[in-house]
Amino acid sequence: MSDIPITEKANAKRGSRLLSDSIVVVSVGPEQEKTSVHTHLLTAMSPYFHRLISQAEDEGQAGSDIEIQVQETDPKLFKMFVRWLYGTAFGNGVGQRGFHFGPPDEEATIRDFIGLYILGNTLEVSGLRNAALDTIYNYYAEETEEARCPNMEDVQHLFDHTEPTSNLRRLLVVFVLFFLFSKRRIGLSLPGDWQRVLEGGGSGELAWAMIRMMGDWRWQMGHNCPPMRLKSRQTFHDLDMGVKVEQEDDGVGYSSQTISRAGSHPGH
């Protein structure tokens, strides 16, 4: 793939090409809420939808007659996906970094973005996963008066719906442990959701992930906890689309070939 930047004119041309064909109807959720999406845009971005639409065409359906049902998907999350889909069509043309969501709020919460990441797994859209992960990363990495910590029930929800190789799992465990050892947490009790989740059944995988990551940090008894810095968000991205993603210049100094599982490293 060429490293030459894609111009705005090329982006517009590419977006127009993705929007130039037929429309497919997607029925979402138990209530079958209908959303119309350009067929080529949907199939170009999602292998999952590409298979479903190809199957419908093989069965003799065509154009606007095609209706795809995704009954187990939350309509709210699907609308966020469609927003990303069209935003990316006119972005930088690689399906990875052309569109960014705003920070979480009452309309789109952290749990929603975790759900969006999970939806990205279902639809096989790595760019959507990365966009959701970026929003979560920026929210917890932001310097605030009180250290932000992922709700453990949100983390457990992610663990219940993703594989152990999930990069967002790794990122949220990093933020949980950063909060646990944060100077601003000294003297404060752990959040109540920690006890509810970690004492409940089915949380063994999450507890093991936390212990394993602390083991990766190789701290020694009798030594102070060294300063830790979070790696850039791109180190947590899925790169299975073959797209070149430049590392941020944040002093981390790790290339994609030398990233450890921990997602953090001692400060200097």
mmCIF file of C-alpha atoms in Angstrom:
data_model
loop_
_atom_site.group_PDB
_atom_site.id
_atom_site.type_symbol
_atom_site.label_atom_id
_atom_site.label_comp_id
_atom_site.label_asym_id
_atom_site.label_seq_id
_atom_site.Cartn_x
_atom_site.Cartn_y
_atom_site.Cartn_z
ATOM 1 C CA MET A 1 0.000 0.000 0.000
ATOM 2 C CA SER A 2 1.334 3.430 -0.894
ATOM 3 C CA ASP A 3 2.297 5.785 1.943
ATOM 4 C CA ILE A 4 1.365 8.861 -0.149
ATOM 5 C CA PRO A 5 -1.353 10.843 1.684
ATOM 6 C CA ILE A 6 -4.789 10.614 0.098
ATOM 7 C CA THR A 7 -6.118 14.029 -0.873
ATOM 8 C CA GLU A 8 -9.526 15.384 0.032
ATOM 9 C CA LYS A 9 -10.496 15.128 -3.634
ATOM 10 C CA ALA A 10 -9.554 11.454 -3.683
ATOM 11 C CA ASN A 11 -11.476 10.898 -0.448
ATOM 12 C CA ALA A 12 -14.613 12.460 -1.922
ATOM 13 C CA LYS A 13 -14.249 10.362 -5.086
ATOM 14 C CA ARG A 14 -13.830 7.204 -3.051
ATOM 15 C CA GLY A 15 -16.817 8.061 -0.858
ATOM 16 C CA SER A 16 -18.983 8.728 -3.896
ATOM 17 C CA ARG A 17 -17.994 5.370 -5.357
ATOM 18 C CA LEU A 18 -19.002 3.587 -2.149
ATOM 19 C CA LEU A 19 -22.385 5.345 -2.212
ATOM 20 C CA SER A 20 -23.126 4.888 -5.906
ATOM 21 C CA ASP A 21 -24.924 1.558 -5.903
ATOM 22 C CA SER A 22 -28.082 0.007 -4.440
ATOM 23 C CA ILE A 23 -29.513 0.223 -0.949
ATOM 24 C CA VAL A 24 -29.950 -2.700 1.441
ATOM 25 C CA VAL A 25 -32.354 -2.706 4.393
ATOM 26 C CA VAL A 26 -31.040 -3.955 7.739
ATOM 27 C CA SER A 27 -33.614 -4.947 10.387
ATOM 28 C CA VAL A 28 -32.051 -4.477 13.807
ATOM 29 C CA GLY A 29 -33.024 -5.791 17.229
ATOM 30 C CA PRO A 30 -36.108 -7.667 18.458
ATOM 31 C CA GLU A 31 -38.357 -4.861 17.192
ATOM 32 C CA GLN A 32 -36.723 -5.122 13.745
ATOM 33 C CA GLU A 33 -35.961 -1.415 13.489
ATOM 34 C CA LYS A 34 -35.128 -0.815 9.841
ATOM 35 C CA THR A 35 -32.087 1.090 8.606
ATOM 36 C CA SER A 36 -31.180 1.649 4.947
ATOM 37 C CA VAL A 37 -27.492 1.449 4.065
ATOM 38 C CA HIS A 38 -25.617 1.609 0.763
ATOM 39 C CA THR A 39 -24.859 -1.968 -0.201
ATOM 40 C CA HIS A 40 -21.321 -1.508 -1.495
ATOM 41 C CA LEU A 41 -20.293 0.568 1.518
ATOM 42 C CA LEU A 42 -21.588 -2.110 3.877
ATOM 43 C CA THR A 43 -19.993 -5.034 2.053
ATOM 44 C CA ALA A 44 -16.696 -3.188 1.528
ATOM 45 C CA MET A 45 -16.307 -2.580 5.262
ATOM 46 C CA SER A 46 -17.825 -5.719 6.800
ATOM 47 C CA PRO A 47 -17.013 -9.291 5.719
ATOM 48 C CA TYR A 48 -19.952 -10.357 7.900
ATOM 49 C CA PHE A 49 -22.450 -8.357 5.840
ATOM 50 C CA HIS A 50 -20.648 -9.273 2.632
ATOM 51 C CA ARG A 51 -21.417 -12.943 3.287
ATOM 52 C CA LEU A 52 -25.060 -12.292 4.223
ATOM 53 C CA ILE A 53 -25.737 -10.105 1.195
ATOM 54 C CA SER A 54 -23.935 -12.491 -1.165
ATOM 55 C CA GLN A 55 -26.086 -15.314 0.177
ATOM 56 C CA ALA A 56 -29.255 -13.249 -0.379
ATOM 57 C CA GLU A 57 -28.163 -12.516 -3.955
ATOM 58 C CA ASP A 58 -27.473 -16.201 -4.559
ATOM 59 C CA GLU A 59 -31.033 -16.889 -3.428
ATOM 60 C CA GLY A 60 -32.368 -14.544 -6.104
ATOM 61 C CA GLN A 61 -32.843 -11.332 -4.112
ATOM 62 C CA ALA A 62 -31.524 -8.096 -5.580
ATOM 63 C CA GLY A 63 -31.105 -4.407 -4.771
ATOM 64 C CA SER A 64 -33.618 -2.870 -2.397
ATOM 65 C CA ASP A 65 -35.410 -6.232 -2.139
ATOM 66 C CA ILE A 66 -32.613 -7.484 0.100
ATOM 67 C CA GLU A 67 -33.376 -7.277 3.809
ATOM 68 C CA ILE A 68 -30.817 -8.467 6.351
ATOM 69 C CA GLN A 69 -31.870 -9.257 9.924
ATOM 70 C CA VAL A 70 -29.565 -8.799 12.924
ATOM 71 C CA GLN A 71 -32.015 -9.359 15.746
ATOM 72 C CA GLU A 72 -29.451 -9.685 18.538
ATOM 73 C CA THR A 73 -27.892 -6.282 17.838
ATOM 74 C CA ASP A 74 -28.801 -3.192 19.877
ATOM 75 C CA PRO A 75 -30.333 -0.605 17.485
ATOM 76 C CA LYS A 76 -28.487 2.184 19.308
ATOM 77 C CA LEU A 77 -25.138 0.519 18.678
ATOM 78 C CA PHE A 78 -26.024 -0.183 15.065
ATOM 79 C CA LYS A 79 -26.787 3.504 14.537
ATOM 80 C CA MET A 80 -23.351 4.318 15.954
ATOM 81 C CA PHE A 81 -21.860 1.816 13.510
ATOM 82 C CA VAL A 82 -23.699 3.437 10.582
ATOM 83 C CA ARG A 83 -22.459 6.843 11.727
ATOM 84 C CA TRP A 84 -18.905 5.511 11.724
ATOM 85 C CA LEU A 85 -19.500 3.790 8.384
ATOM 86 C CA TYR A 86 -20.453 6.957 6.516
ATOM 87 C CA GLY A 87 -17.927 9.085 8.392
ATOM 88 C CA THR A 88 -15.178 6.687 7.348
ATOM 89 C CA ALA A 89 -16.335 6.631 3.722
ATOM 90 C CA PHE A 90 -15.297 10.273 3.423
ATOM 91 C CA GLY A 91 -12.337 10.024 5.796
ATOM 92 C CA ASN A 92 -8.775 9.136 4.898
ATOM 93 C CA GLY A 93 -9.763 6.135 2.825
ATOM 94 C CA VAL A 94 -8.298 3.319 4.896
ATOM 95 C CA GLY A 95 -11.206 2.388 7.129
ATOM 96 C CA GLN A 96 -9.082 2.840 10.230
ATOM 97 C CA ARG A 97 -8.594 6.478 11.201
ATOM 98 C CA GLY A 98 -10.955 8.499 9.044
ATOM 99 C CA PHE A 99 -13.605 9.104 11.713
ATOM 100 C CA HIS A 100 -13.468 9.719 15.446
ATOM 101 C CA PHE A 101 -16.291 9.649 17.965
ATOM 102 C CA GLY A 102 -16.653 12.380 20.562
ATOM 103 C CA PRO A 103 -16.111 11.707 24.274
ATOM 104 C CA PRO A 104 -18.620 9.568 26.175
ATOM 105 C CA ASP A 105 -21.720 11.337 27.479
ATOM 106 C CA GLU A 106 -25.301 10.569 28.479
ATOM 107 C CA GLU A 107 -26.210 9.777 24.876
ATOM 108 C CA ALA A 108 -23.258 7.459 24.281
ATOM 109 C CA THR A 109 -21.791 6.022 27.474
ATOM 110 C CA ILE A 110 -18.616 4.057 28.117
ATOM 111 C CA ARG A 111 -20.738 0.880 28.183
ATOM 112 C CA ASP A 112 -22.070 1.837 24.741
ATOM 113 C CA PHE A 113 -18.549 2.153 23.351
ATOM 114 C CA ILE A 114 -17.620 -1.197 24.888
ATOM 115 C CA GLY A 115 -20.718 -2.616 23.209
ATOM 116 C CA LEU A 116 -19.650 -0.974 19.951
ATOM 117 C CA TYR A 117 -16.264 -2.668 20.211
ATOM 118 C CA ILE A 118 -18.028 -6.002 20.730
ATOM 119 C CA LEU A 119 -20.246 -5.261 17.720
ATOM 120 C CA GLY A 120 -17.081 -4.628 15.716
ATOM 121 C CA ASN A 121 -16.068 -8.200 16.538
ATOM 122 C CA THR A 122 -19.412 -9.562 15.383
ATOM 123 C CA LEU A 123 -19.379 -7.578 12.139
ATOM 124 C CA GLU A 124 -15.639 -8.229 11.612
ATOM 125 C CA VAL A 125 -14.821 -4.517 11.313
ATOM 126 C CA SER A 126 -11.443 -3.767 12.888
ATOM 127 C CA GLY A 127 -11.732 -0.046 12.103
ATOM 128 C CA LEU A 128 -14.905 0.153 14.208
ATOM 129 C CA ARG A 129 -13.170 -1.620 17.077
ATOM 130 C CA ASN A 130 -10.287 0.826 16.877
ATOM 131 C CA ALA A 131 -12.608 3.853 16.842
ATOM 132 C CA ALA A 132 -14.430 2.587 19.936
ATOM 133 C CA LEU A 133 -11.141 1.771 21.648
ATOM 134 C CA ASP A 134 -9.766 5.253 20.904
ATOM 135 C CA THR A 135 -12.734 6.873 22.647
ATOM 136 C CA ILE A 136 -12.349 4.645 25.708
ATOM 137 C CA TYR A 137 -8.580 5.201 25.776
ATOM 138 C CA ASN A 138 -8.906 8.982 25.619
ATOM 139 C CA TYR A 139 -11.543 9.033 28.364
ATOM 140 C CA TYR A 140 -9.533 7.072 30.927
ATOM 141 C CA ALA A 141 -6.146 8.522 29.948
ATOM 142 C CA GLU A 142 -7.362 12.109 30.390
ATOM 143 C CA GLU A 143 -5.870 13.922 33.377
ATOM 144 C CA THR A 144 -8.666 14.646 35.862
ATOM 145 C CA GLU A 145 -8.832 15.693 39.515
ATOM 146 C CA GLU A 146 -9.958 12.199 40.454
ATOM 147 C CA ALA A 147 -8.398 9.132 38.889
ATOM 148 C CA ARG A 148 -10.900 7.527 36.541
ATOM 149 C CA CYS A 149 -11.361 3.810 36.769
ATOM 150 C CA PRO A 150 -13.343 1.460 34.532
ATOM 151 C CA ASN A 151 -16.482 0.117 36.156
ATOM 152 C CA MET A 152 -15.677 -3.505 36.896
ATOM 153 C CA GLU A 153 -19.109 -4.576 35.669
ATOM 154 C CA ASP A 154 -18.298 -2.968 32.308
ATOM 155 C CA VAL A 155 -14.981 -4.819 32.255
ATOM 156 C CA GLN A 156 -16.698 -8.111 33.071
ATOM 157 C CA HIS A 157 -19.233 -7.442 30.297
ATOM 158 C CA LEU A 158 -16.332 -7.082 27.855
ATOM 159 C CA PHE A 159 -14.713 -10.290 29.110
ATOM 160 C CA ASP A 160 -18.010 -12.140 28.709
ATOM 161 C CA HIS A 161 -18.252 -11.184 25.022
ATOM 162 C CA THR A 162 -14.667 -11.195 23.721
ATOM 163 C CA GLU A 163 -11.762 -13.577 23.311
ATOM 164 C CA PRO A 164 -8.618 -13.508 25.503
ATOM 165 C CA THR A 165 -6.704 -11.890 22.618
ATOM 166 C CA SER A 166 -8.914 -8.767 22.705
ATOM 167 C CA ASN A 167 -6.839 -5.589 22.799
ATOM 168 C CA LEU A 168 -9.579 -3.727 24.664
ATOM 169 C CA ARG A 169 -9.418 -6.333 27.424
ATOM 170 C CA ARG A 170 -5.735 -5.585 27.812
ATOM 171 C CA LEU A 171 -6.323 -1.828 27.792
ATOM 172 C CA LEU A 172 -9.048 -1.887 30.450
ATOM 173 C CA VAL A 173 -6.986 -4.132 32.713
ATOM 174 C CA VAL A 174 -4.154 -1.594 32.411
ATOM 175 C CA PHE A 175 -6.490 1.199 33.515
ATOM 176 C CA VAL A 176 -7.851 -0.904 36.391
ATOM 177 C CA LEU A 177 -4.341 -1.581 37.692
ATOM 178 C CA PHE A 178 -3.214 2.006 37.168
ATOM 179 C CA PHE A 179 -6.135 3.073 39.351
ATOM 180 C CA LEU A 180 -5.328 0.419 41.961
ATOM 181 C CA PHE A 181 -1.799 1.766 42.411
ATOM 182 C CA SER A 182 -2.597 5.438 41.792
ATOM 183 C CA LYS A 183 -1.305 7.965 44.308
ATOM 184 C CA ARG A 184 -4.678 9.700 44.192
ATOM 185 C CA ARG A 185 -6.373 6.519 45.447
ATOM 186 C CA ILE A 186 -4.371 6.318 48.675
ATOM 187 C CA GLY A 187 -6.732 6.319 51.648
ATOM 188 C CA LEU A 188 -9.792 5.550 49.535
ATOM 189 C CA SER A 189 -11.708 2.290 49.512
ATOM 190 C CA LEU A 190 -11.934 0.285 46.338
ATOM 191 C CA PRO A 191 -15.147 0.833 44.355
ATOM 192 C CA GLY A 192 -18.065 -1.360 45.388
ATOM 193 C CA ASP A 193 -18.383 -2.819 41.901
ATOM 194 C CA TRP A 194 -14.962 -4.438 42.303
ATOM 195 C CA GLN A 195 -16.207 -6.603 45.171
ATOM 196 C CA ARG A 196 -19.498 -7.444 43.456
ATOM 197 C CA VAL A 197 -17.747 -8.620 40.314
ATOM 198 C CA LEU A 198 -14.608 -10.260 41.682
ATOM 199 C CA GLU A 199 -16.469 -12.171 44.400
ATOM 200 C CA GLY A 200 -19.176 -13.236 41.980
ATOM 201 C CA GLY A 201 -19.078 -16.368 39.903
ATOM 202 C CA GLY A 202 -17.599 -16.283 36.429
ATOM 203 C CA SER A 203 -14.984 -13.581 37.078
ATOM 204 C CA GLY A 204 -11.984 -15.886 37.284
ATOM 205 C CA GLU A 205 -10.742 -14.966 33.809
ATOM 206 C CA LEU A 206 -10.768 -11.254 34.692
ATOM 207 C CA ALA A 207 -9.002 -11.808 38.016
ATOM 208 C CA TRP A 208 -6.371 -13.940 36.285
ATOM 209 C CA ALA A 209 -5.796 -11.263 33.635
ATOM 210 C CA MET A 210 -5.106 -8.710 36.388
ATOM 211 C CA ILE A 211 -2.682 -10.993 38.226
ATOM 212 C CA ARG A 212 -0.910 -12.013 35.012
ATOM 213 C CA MET A 213 -0.401 -8.389 33.986
ATOM 214 C CA MET A 214 1.067 -7.489 37.381
ATOM 215 C CA GLY A 215 3.412 -10.437 36.929
ATOM 216 C CA ASP A 216 4.470 -9.045 33.556
ATOM 217 C CA TRP A 217 5.516 -5.815 35.288
ATOM 218 C CA ARG A 218 8.168 -7.749 37.287
ATOM 219 C CA TRP A 219 8.027 -5.703 40.462
ATOM 220 C CA GLN A 220 10.151 -6.886 43.397
ATOM 221 C CA MET A 221 9.252 -6.924 47.081
ATOM 222 C CA GLY A 222 11.149 -4.243 48.966
ATOM 223 C CA HIS A 223 11.327 -1.893 46.007
ATOM 224 C CA ASN A 224 9.042 1.055 45.351
ATOM 225 C CA CYS A 225 6.557 0.749 42.542
ATOM 226 C CA PRO A 226 8.288 2.366 39.534
ATOM 227 C CA PRO A 227 6.527 5.135 37.604
ATOM 228 C CA MET A 228 4.393 3.654 34.838
ATOM 229 C CA ARG A 229 3.289 5.301 31.611
ATOM 230 C CA LEU A 230 0.568 4.186 29.259
ATOM 231 C CA LYS A 231 1.614 3.341 25.725
ATOM 232 C CA SER A 232 0.049 5.199 22.815
ATOM 233 C CA ARG A 233 -3.446 4.135 21.797
ATOM 234 C CA GLN A 234 -2.232 2.779 18.448
ATOM 235 C CA THR A 235 -0.368 -0.001 20.273
ATOM 236 C CA PHE A 236 -3.785 -1.396 21.214
ATOM 237 C CA HIS A 237 -5.205 -1.212 17.675
ATOM 238 C CA ASP A 238 -6.125 -4.179 15.526
ATOM 239 C CA LEU A 239 -3.982 -4.015 12.393
ATOM 240 C CA ASP A 240 -5.456 -6.930 10.468
ATOM 241 C CA MET A 241 -6.473 -4.683 7.541
ATOM 242 C CA GLY A 242 -2.876 -4.249 6.425
ATOM 243 C CA VAL A 243 -3.050 -0.503 6.978
ATOM 244 C CA LYS A 244 -0.003 1.470 7.963
ATOM 245 C CA VAL A 245 -0.617 3.259 11.268
ATOM 246 C CA GLU A 246 2.011 5.706 12.452
ATOM 247 C CA GLN A 247 2.961 5.646 16.121
ATOM 248 C CA GLU A 248 2.365 8.794 18.159
ATOM 249 C CA ASP A 249 5.467 10.605 19.379
ATOM 250 C CA ASP A 250 4.701 10.310 23.093
ATOM 251 C CA GLY A 251 8.056 9.217 24.389
ATOM 252 C CA VAL A 252 7.067 5.585 24.689
ATOM 253 C CA GLY A 253 9.566 4.426 22.108
ATOM 254 C CA TYR A 254 7.976 1.082 21.305
ATOM 255 C CA SER A 255 7.375 -0.130 17.775
ATOM 256 C CA SER A 256 4.567 -2.535 16.913
ATOM 257 C CA GLN A 257 7.130 -5.344 16.902
ATOM 258 C CA THR A 258 8.200 -4.732 20.522
ATOM 259 C CA ILE A 259 4.875 -4.161 22.247
ATOM 260 C CA SER A 260 4.462 -6.226 25.403
ATOM 261 C CA ARG A 261 1.176 -7.680 26.630
ATOM 262 C CA ALA A 262 1.065 -5.217 29.509
ATOM 263 C CA GLY A 263 0.401 -2.156 27.378
ATOM 264 C CA SER A 264 2.520 -0.032 29.698
ATOM 265 C CA HIS A 265 6.135 0.346 30.682
ATOM 266 C CA PRO A 266 8.213 1.794 33.508
ATOM 267 C CA GLY A 267 8.818 5.510 33.296
ATOM 268 C CA HIS A 268 12.332 6.871 33.259
#
